[in-house]
Coordinates of C-alpha atoms in Angstrom, one line a residue:
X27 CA -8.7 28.4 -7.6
X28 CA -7.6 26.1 -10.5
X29 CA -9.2 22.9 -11.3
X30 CA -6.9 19.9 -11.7
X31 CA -7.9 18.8 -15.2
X32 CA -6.4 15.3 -15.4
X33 CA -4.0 14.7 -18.4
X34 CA -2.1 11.8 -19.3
X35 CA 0.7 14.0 -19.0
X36 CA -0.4 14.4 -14.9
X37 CA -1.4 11.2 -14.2
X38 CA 2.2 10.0 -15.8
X39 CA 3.9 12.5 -13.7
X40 CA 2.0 11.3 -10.0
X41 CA 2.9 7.7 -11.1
X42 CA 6.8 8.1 -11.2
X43 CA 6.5 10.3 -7.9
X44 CA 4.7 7.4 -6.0
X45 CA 7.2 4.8 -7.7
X46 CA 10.1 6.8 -7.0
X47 CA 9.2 6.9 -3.3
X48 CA 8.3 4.0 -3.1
X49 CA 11.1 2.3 -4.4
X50 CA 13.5 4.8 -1.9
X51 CA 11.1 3.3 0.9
X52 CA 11.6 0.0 -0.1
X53 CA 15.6 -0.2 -0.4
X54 CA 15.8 1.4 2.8
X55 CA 13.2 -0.3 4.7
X56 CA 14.6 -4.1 3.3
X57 CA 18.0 -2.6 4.8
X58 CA 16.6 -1.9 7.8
X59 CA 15.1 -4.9 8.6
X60 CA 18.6 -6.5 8.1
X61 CA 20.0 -3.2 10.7
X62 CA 17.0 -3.9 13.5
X63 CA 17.4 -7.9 13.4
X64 CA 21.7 -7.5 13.9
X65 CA 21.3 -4.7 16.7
X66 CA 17.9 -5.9 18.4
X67 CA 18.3 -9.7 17.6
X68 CA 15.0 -12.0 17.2
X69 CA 13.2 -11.1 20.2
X70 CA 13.1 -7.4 20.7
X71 CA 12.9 -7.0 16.5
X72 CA 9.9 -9.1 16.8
X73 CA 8.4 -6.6 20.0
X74 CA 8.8 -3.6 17.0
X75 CA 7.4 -5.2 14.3
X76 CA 4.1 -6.6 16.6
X77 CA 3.5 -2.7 18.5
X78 CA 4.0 -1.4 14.7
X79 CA 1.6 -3.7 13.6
X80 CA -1.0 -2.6 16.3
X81 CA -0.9 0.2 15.1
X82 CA -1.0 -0.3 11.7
X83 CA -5.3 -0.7 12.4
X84 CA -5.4 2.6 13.5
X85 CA -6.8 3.7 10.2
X86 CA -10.1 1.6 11.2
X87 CA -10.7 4.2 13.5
X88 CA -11.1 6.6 10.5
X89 CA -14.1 4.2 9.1
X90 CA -12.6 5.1 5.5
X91 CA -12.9 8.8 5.6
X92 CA -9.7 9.3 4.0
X93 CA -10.8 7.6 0.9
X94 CA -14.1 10.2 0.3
X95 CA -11.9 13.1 1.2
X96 CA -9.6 12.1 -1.7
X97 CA -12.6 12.1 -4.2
X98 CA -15.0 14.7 -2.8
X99 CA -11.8 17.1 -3.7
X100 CA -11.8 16.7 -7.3
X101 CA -15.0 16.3 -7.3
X102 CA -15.9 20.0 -6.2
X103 CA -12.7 21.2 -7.7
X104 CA -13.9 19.7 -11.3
X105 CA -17.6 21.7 -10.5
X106 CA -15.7 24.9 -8.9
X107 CA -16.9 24.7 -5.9
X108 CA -14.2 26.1 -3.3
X109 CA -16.8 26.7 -0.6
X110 CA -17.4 22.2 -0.8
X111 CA -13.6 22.2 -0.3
X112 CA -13.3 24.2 2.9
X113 CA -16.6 22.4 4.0
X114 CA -14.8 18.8 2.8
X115 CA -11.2 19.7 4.6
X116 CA -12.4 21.4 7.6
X117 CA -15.1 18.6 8.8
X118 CA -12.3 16.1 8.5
X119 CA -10.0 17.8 10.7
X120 CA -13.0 18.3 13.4
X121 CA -13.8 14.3 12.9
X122 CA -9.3 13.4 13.3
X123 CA -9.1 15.9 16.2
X124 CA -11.8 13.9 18.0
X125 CA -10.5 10.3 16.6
X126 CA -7.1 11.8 18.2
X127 CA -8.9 11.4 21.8
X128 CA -9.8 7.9 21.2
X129 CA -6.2 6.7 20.4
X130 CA -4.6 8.1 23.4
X131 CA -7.3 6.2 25.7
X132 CA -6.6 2.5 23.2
X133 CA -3.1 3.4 24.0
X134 CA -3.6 3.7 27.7
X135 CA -5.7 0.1 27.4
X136 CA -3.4 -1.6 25.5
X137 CA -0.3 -0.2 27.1
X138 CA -1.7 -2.0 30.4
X139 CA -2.8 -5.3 28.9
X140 CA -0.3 -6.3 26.2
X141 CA 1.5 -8.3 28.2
X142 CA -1.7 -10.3 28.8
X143 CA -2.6 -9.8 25.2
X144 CA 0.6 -11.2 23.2
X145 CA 3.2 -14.0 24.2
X146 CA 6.2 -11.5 24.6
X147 CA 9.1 -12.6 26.5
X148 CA 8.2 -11.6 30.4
X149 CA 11.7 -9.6 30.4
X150 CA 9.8 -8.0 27.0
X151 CA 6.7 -6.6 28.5
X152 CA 7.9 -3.5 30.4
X153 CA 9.7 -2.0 27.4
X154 CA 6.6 -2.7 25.1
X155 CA 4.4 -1.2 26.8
X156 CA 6.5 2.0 27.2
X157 CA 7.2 1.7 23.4
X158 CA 3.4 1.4 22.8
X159 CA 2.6 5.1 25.3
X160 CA 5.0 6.2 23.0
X161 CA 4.2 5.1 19.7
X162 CA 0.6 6.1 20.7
X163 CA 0.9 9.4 22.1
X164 CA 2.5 10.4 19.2
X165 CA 0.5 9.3 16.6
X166 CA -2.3 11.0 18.5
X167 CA -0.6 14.3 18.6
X168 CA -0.6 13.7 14.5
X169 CA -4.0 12.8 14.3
X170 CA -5.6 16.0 13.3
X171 CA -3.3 15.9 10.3
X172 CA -4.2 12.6 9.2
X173 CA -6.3 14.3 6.3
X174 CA -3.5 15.8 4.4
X175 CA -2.3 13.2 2.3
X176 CA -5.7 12.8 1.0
X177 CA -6.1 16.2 0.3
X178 CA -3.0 16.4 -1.7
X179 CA -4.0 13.8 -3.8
X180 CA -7.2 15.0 -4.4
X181 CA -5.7 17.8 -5.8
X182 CA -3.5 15.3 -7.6
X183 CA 0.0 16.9 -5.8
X184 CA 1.1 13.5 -5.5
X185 CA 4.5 15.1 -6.2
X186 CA 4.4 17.4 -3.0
X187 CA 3.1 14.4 -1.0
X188 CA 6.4 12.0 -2.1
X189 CA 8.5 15.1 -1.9
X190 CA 7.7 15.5 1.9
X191 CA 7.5 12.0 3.0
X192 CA 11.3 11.2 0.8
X193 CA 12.9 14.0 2.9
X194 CA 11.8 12.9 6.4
X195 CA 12.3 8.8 5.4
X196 CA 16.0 10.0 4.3
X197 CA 16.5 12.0 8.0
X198 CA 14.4 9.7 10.2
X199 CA 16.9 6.5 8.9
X200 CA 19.9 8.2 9.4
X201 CA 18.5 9.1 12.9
X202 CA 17.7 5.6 13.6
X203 CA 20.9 4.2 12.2
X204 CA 23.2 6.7 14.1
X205 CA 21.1 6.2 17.2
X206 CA 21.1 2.2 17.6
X207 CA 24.9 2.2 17.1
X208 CA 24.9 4.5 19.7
X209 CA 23.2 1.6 21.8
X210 CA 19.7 2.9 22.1
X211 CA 16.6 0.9 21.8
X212 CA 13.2 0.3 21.0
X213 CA 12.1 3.3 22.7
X214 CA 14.0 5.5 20.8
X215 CA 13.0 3.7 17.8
X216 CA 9.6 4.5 18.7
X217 CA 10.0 8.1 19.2
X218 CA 11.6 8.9 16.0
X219 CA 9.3 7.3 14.0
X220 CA 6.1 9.0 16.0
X221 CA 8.1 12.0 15.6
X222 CA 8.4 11.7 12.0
X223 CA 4.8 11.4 11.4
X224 CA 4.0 14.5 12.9
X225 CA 6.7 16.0 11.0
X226 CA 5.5 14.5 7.4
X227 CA 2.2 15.7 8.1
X228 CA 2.6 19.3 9.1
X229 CA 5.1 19.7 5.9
X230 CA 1.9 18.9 4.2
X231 CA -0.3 20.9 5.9
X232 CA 1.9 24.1 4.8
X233 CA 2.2 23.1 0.9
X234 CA -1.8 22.8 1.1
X235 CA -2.0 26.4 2.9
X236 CA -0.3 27.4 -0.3
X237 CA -2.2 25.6 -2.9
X238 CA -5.5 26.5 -1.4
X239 CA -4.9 29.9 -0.3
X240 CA -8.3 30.9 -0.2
X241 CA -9.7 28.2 1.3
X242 CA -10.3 28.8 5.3
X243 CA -10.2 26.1 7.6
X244 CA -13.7 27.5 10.7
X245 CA -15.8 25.8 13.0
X246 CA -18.5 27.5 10.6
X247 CA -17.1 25.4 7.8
X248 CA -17.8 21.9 10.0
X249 CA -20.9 20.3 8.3
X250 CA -22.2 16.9 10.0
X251 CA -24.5 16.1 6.9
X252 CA -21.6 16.0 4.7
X253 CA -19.7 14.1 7.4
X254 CA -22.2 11.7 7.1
X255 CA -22.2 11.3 3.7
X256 CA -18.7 10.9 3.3
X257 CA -18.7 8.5 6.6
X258 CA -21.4 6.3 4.4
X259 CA -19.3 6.7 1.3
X260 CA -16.1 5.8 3.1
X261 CA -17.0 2.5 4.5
X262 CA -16.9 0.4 1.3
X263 CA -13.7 2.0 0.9
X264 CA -12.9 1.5 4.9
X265 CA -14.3 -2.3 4.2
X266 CA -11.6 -3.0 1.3
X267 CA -8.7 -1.1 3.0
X268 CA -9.5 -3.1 5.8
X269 CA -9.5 -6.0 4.4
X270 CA -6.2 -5.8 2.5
X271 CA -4.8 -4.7 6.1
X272 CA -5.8 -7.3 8.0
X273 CA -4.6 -10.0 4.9
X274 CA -1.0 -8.6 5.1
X275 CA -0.6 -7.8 8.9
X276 CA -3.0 -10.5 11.0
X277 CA 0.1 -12.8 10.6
X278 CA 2.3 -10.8 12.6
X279 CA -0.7 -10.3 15.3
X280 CA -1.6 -14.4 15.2
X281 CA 1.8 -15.1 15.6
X282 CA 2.5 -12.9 18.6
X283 CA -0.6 -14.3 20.3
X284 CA -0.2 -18.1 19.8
X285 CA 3.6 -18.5 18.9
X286 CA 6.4 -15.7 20.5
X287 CA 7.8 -12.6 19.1
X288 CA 10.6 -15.0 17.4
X289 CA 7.5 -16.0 15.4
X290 CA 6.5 -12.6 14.6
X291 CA 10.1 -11.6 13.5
X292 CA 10.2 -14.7 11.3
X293 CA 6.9 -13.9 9.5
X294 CA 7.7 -9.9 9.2
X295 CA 10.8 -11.1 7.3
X296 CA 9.0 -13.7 5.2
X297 CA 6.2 -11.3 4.1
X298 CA 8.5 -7.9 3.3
X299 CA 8.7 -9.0 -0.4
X300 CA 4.9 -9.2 -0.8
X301 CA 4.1 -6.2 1.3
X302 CA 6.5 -4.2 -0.7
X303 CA 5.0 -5.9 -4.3
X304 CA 1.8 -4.5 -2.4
X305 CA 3.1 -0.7 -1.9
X306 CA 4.6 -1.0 -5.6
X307 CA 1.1 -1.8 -6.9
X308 CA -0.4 0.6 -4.9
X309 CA 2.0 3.6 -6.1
X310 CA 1.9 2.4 -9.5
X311 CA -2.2 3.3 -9.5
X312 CA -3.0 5.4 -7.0
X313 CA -3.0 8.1 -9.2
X314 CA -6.2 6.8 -11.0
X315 CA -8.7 7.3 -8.4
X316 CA -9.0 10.9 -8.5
X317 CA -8.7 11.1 -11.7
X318 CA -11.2 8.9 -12.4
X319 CA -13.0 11.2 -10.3
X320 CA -12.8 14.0 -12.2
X321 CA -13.5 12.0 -15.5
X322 CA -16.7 10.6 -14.4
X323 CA -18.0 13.8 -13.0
X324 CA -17.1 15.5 -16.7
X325 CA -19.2 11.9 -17.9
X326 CA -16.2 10.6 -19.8
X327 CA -17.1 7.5 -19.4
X328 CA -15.1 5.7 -22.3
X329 CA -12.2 7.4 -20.8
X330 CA -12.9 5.6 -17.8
X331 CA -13.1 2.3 -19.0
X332 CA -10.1 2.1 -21.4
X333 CA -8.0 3.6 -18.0
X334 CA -9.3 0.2 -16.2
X335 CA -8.1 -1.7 -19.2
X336 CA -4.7 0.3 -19.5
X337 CA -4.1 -0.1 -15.6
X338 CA -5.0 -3.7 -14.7
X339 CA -2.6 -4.4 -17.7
X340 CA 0.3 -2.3 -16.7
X341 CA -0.2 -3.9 -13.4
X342 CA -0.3 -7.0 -14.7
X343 CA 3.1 -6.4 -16.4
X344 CA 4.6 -5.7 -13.1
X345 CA 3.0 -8.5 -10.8
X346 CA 3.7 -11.5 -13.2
X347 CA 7.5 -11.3 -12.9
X348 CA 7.8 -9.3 -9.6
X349 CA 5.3 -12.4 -8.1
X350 CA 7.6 -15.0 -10.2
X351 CA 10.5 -13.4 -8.7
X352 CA 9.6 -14.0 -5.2
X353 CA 8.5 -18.0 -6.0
X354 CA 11.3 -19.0 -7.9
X355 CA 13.8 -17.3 -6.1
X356 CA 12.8 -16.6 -2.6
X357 CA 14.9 -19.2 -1.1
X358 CA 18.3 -17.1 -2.9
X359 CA 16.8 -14.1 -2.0
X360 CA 15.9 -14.6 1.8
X361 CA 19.4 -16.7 2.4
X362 CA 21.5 -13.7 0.7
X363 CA 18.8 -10.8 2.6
X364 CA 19.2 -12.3 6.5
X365 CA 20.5 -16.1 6.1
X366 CA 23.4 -15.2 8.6
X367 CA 20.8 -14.0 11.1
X368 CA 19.3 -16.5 12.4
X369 CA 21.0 -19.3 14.1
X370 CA 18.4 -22.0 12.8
X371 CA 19.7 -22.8 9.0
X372 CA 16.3 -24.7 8.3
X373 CA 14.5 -21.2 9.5
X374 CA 15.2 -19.9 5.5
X375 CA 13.5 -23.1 3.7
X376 CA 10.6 -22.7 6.3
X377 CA 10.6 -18.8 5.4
X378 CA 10.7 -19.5 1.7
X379 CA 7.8 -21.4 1.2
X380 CA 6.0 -19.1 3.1
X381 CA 6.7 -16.6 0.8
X382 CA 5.7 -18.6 -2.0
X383 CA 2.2 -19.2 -0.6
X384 CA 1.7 -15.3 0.0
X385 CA 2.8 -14.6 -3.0
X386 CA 0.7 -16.0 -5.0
X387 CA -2.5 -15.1 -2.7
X388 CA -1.3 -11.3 -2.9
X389 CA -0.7 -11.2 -6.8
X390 CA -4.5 -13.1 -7.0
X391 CA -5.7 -10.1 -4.5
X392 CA -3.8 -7.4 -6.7
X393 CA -4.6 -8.2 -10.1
X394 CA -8.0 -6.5 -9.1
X395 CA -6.8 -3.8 -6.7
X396 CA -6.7 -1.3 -10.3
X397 CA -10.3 -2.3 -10.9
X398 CA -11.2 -1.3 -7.2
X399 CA -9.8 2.0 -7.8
X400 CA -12.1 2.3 -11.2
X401 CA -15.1 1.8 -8.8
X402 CA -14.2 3.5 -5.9
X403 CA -13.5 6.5 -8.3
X404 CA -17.2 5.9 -9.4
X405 CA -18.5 5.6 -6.3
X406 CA -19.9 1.9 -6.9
X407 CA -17.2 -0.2 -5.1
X408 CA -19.5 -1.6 -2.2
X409 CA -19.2 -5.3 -3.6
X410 CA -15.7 -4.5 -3.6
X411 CA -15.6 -3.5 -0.4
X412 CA -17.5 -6.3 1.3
X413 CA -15.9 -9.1 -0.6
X414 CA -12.9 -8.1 0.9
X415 CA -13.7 -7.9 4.4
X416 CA -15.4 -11.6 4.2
X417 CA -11.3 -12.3 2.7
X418 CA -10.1 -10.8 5.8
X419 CA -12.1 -12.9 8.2
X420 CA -11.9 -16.1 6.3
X421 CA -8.0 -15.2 6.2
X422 CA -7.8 -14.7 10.2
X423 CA -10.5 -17.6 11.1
X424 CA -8.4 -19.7 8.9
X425 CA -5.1 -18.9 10.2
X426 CA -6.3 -19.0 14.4
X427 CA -7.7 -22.6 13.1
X428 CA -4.5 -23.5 11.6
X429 CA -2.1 -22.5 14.3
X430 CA -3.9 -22.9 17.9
X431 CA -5.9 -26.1 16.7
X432 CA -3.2 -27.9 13.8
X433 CA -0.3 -26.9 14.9
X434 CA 0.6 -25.3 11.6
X435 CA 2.7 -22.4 12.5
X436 CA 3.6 -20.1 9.9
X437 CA 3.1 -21.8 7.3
X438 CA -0.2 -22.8 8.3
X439 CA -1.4 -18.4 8.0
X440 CA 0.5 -18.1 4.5
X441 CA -2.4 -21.4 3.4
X442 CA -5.1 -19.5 5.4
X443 CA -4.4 -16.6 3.0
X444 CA -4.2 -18.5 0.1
X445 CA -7.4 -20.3 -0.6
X446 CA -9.8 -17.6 0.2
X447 CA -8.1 -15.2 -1.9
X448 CA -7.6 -17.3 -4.8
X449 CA -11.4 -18.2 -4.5
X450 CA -12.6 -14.4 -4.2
X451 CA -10.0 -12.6 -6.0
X452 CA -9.4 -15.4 -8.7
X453 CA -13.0 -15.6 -9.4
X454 CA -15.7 -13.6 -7.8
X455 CA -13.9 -10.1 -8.0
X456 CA -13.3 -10.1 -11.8
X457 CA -16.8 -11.7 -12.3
X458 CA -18.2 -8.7 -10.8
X459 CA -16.2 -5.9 -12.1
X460 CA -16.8 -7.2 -15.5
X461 CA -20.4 -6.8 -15.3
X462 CA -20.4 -3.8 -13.5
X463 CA -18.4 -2.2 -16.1
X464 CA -20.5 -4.3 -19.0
X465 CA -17.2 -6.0 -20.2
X466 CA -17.2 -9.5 -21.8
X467 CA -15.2 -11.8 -20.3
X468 CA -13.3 -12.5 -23.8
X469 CA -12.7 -8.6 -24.2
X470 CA -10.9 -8.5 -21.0
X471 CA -8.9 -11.6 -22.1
X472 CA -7.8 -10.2 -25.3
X473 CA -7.3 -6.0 -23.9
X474 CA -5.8 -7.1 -20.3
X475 CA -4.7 -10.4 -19.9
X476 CA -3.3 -12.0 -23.2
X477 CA -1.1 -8.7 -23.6
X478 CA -0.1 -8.7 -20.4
X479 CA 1.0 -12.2 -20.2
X480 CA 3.1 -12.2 -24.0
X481 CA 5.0 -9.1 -22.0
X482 CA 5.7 -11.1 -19.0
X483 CA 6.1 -14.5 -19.8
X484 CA 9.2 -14.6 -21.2
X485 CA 10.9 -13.2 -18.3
X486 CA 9.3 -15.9 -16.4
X487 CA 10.9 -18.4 -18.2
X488 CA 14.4 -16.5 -18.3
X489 CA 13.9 -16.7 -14.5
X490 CA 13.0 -20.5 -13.9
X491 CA 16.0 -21.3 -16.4
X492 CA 18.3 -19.0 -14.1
X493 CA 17.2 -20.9 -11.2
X494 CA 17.9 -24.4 -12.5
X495 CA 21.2 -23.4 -14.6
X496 CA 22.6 -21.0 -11.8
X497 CA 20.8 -20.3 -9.0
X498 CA 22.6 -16.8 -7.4
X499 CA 24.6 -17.0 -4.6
X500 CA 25.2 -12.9 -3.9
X501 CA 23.8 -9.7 -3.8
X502 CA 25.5 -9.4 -7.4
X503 CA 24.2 -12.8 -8.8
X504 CA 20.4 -11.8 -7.3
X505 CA 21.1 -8.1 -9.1
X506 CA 21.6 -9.7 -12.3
X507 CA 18.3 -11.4 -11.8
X508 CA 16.0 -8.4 -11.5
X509 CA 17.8 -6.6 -14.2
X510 CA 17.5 -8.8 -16.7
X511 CA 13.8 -9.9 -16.1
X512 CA 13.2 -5.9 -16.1
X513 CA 14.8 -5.1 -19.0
X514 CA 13.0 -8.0 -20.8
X515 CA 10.0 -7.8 -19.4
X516 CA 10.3 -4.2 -20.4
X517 CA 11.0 -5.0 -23.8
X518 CA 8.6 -7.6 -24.6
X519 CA 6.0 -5.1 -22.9
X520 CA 6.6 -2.8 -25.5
X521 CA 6.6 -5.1 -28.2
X522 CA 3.8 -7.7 -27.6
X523 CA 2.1 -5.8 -24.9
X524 CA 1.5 -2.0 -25.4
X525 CA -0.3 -1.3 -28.9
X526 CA 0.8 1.7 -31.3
X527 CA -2.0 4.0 -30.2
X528 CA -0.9 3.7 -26.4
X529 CA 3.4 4.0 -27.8
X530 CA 2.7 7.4 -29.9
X531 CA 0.8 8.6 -27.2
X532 CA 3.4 8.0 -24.1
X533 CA 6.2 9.2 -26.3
X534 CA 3.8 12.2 -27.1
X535 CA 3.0 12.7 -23.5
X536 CA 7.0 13.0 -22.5
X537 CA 7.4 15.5 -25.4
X538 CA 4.7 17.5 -25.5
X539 CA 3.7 18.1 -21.8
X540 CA 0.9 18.4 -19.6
X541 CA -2.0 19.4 -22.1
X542 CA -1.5 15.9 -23.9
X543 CA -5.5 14.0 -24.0
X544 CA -6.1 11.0 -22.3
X545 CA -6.9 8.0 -23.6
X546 CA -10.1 8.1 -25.0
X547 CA -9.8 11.8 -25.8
X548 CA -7.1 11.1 -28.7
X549 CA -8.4 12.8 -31.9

């Protein structure tokens, strides 16, 4: 069995694949939400989006395991051990087959409470709960799969795991789309999309059979002390996951609790630019963990550390004008997106300062997410992982406060959000990472930051002008927009933001191929 040796060449390569997807994901899912809200209407869009939600925390069942599945791999693969592989991959699938179990009897509880649970409409509650068996069942059926994204990119295949997920997003929406004209509903809805995870996942499971081909998947192979040690390992990683879960999706649940699934649509539609800034961030890195990995079990430790500087950078470089975006224009944006689908005109000014106030809570939270991965990849993210679930509680006690006891409504969860992640993720997170990784606060200033921002800032500018001179009106004028901060922000990256060193070695790494050093490595 080979050993993924990471390159800069590879991790290049699994960065474009989880951008590429992503951004396929994105366009269609923003269309989408446009589709569902003309064919379902307020109400019924905002029964999808709250079941979807619920099940959204089905990964907590999982206590993180997915997260020391996708480092044990390199980890034996870097010291050749294909026996720890079979050992890692076959425990997991004994731990998802039993967690498989537990969601079909949540499914049954919640199917026969929710309409006690959540405001929904009283004409509402029959089809949610069917939607929910559904939903459920489903998902359970795929649960003993669950492991195989993880293995993938363990093995860095981050190319066969977009491949597979591209080709059933691409079927599933034309499913959907066909379907709903048709005049079918949420419980169709529901079925496709349960149908497609089982689908994703077993098109996964085959590509591993053929990476791993002598890797065999027995009950001899189940090992409860390494599923205990991965359990403990996985729940600081289960603790930040969490944590970011609950900050993005507890405002669909609040809402459906203590305002009405109107609420819940409203919300879904104010936060889909910061959850998708969210996925971007998280395809643009995700390649780093196991590499990182592998790097720190070959004690490349300088490697390591000039990856954390390179990535909270490059990340940096993407969230200051993709976050400006989304403050200075979300009022265009949302009005253009779904203006002429709500009957309320007021609804969009409400929705855009909303977005605002996630906005810049989210782009606080993931100007750190890079380090995370660092640590994580080193096995010393439990700060990390704590000081995010103490966000996510802070985050939901604030918001219950805001709307059942002020009267806030939605705007009232985007400030919940805000303050305790600018507190934590302003300032406590890149406290700690610094001195975990012995970096100076002035060397992470003048290799992370000050780049960063002489890349981005003059696209921010650029896009406050715009706004004042000639705020867009259409899809066209809101085009222009993101193409021109891209191509500047692109070019002032390259200029004032990437040095020499880092140029001559991405230009070598597209012309030479996959044996190119990392950084670090350079002769």
């Amino acid at each position: 069995m080979m050993q993924p040796i990471t390159t800069s060449k590879r991790l290049i390569h699994n960065t474009l694949f989880n951008i590429l997807t992503l951004v396929s994901n994105a366009l269609i899912g923003f269309f989408l939400i446009r589709f569902f809200l003309g064919q379902l209407g307020e109400a019924r869009y905002g029964v999808w989006v709250l079941v979807g939600s619920l099940y959204r925390y089905r990964g907590m069942l999982s206590l993180g395991l997915n997260g020391a599945i996708n480092r044990q791999i390199p980890v034996c693969l870097a010291k050749g051990d294909e026996q720890g592989v079979a050992k890692v991959i076959s425990t997991s699938l004994f731990f998802y087959s039993a967690l498989g179990f537990v969601l079909v009897l949540l499914s049954v509880l919640l199917y026969a409470k929710i309409g006690d649970w959540f405001a929904i409409e009283p004409d509402q509650i029959a089809v949610a709960g069917k939607l929910v068996l559904i939903v459920g069942l489903t998902f359970a059926v795929s649960s003993p799969l669950q492991p195989t994204t993880a293995v993938l990119s363990g093995l860095q295949r981050y190319d066969v795991i977009n491949v597979a997920t591209l080709a059933v997003l691409v079927v599933r929406t034309v499913l959907l789309i066909v379907l709903l004209l048709r005049g079918y509903g949420l419980l169709t809805m529901g079925l496709v999309f349960g149908t497609s995870e089982i689908v994703t996942r077993l098109v996964q499971q085959i590509f591993i059979r053929r990476l791993l081909p002598r890797v065999s998947l027995s009950r001899q192979n189940i090992d409860p002390v390494l599923l205990k040690e991965m359990l403990f390992y996985g729940t600081n990683t289960f603790l930040y996951s969490m944590g970011g879960l609950i900050v993005c999706k507890a405002g669909d649940l609040i809402a459906g609790i203590f305002l009405d699934t109107s609420a819940v649509s409203r919300f879904s539609v104010a936060s889909a630019g910061v959850l998708l800034l969210s996925q971007l961030l998280q395809a643009f890195t995700a390649a780093i963990k196991p590499a990182v990995s592998d790097l720190d079990t070959r004690a490349e430790h300088a490697t390591v550390k000039e990856i954390a500087f390179l990535t909270q950078k490059y990340s940096l470089l993407v969230l200051v004008p993709a976050g400006t975006f989304l403050i200075v224009m979300g009022r265009e944006f949302l009005r253009i997106w779904v203006g002429e689908k709500f009957s309320d005109p007021t609804v969009i000014d409400s929705l855009a300062t909303v977005l605002a106030l996630l906005t810049v809570g989210h782009c606080l939270m993931l100007a750190q997410h890079s380090n995370f991965l660092v640590l994580i990849g080193r096995g010393e993210h439990g700060v990390f992982g704590a000081l995010a679930a103490v966000t996510a509680i802070l985050c939901v006690g604030g918001s219950i406060v805001a709307v059942r006891s002020l009267g806030w409504g939605l705007e009232g969860i985007a400030w919940s959000n805000l303050v305790p992640m600018a507190v934590i993720s302003g300032i406590i997170v890149p406290i700690y990472f610094n001195r975990r990784m012995g970096v100076s606060t002035r060397e992470s200033l003048a290799c992370v930051w000050w780049p960063a921002l002489r890349g981005s800032l003059p696209a921010v500018a650029m896009m406050v002008g715009w706004k004042v001179l000639c705020p867009p009106a259409s899809w066209l004028g809101l085009l222009g927009v993101i193409l021109a901060s891209g191509m500047l922000t692109c070019l002032c990256g390259w200029l004032f933001s990437v040095q020499p060193a880092e140029r001559r070695r991405l230009l070598a790494v597209l012309q030479r191929g996959p044996t190119e050093p990392l950084p670090g490595n350079d002769a």
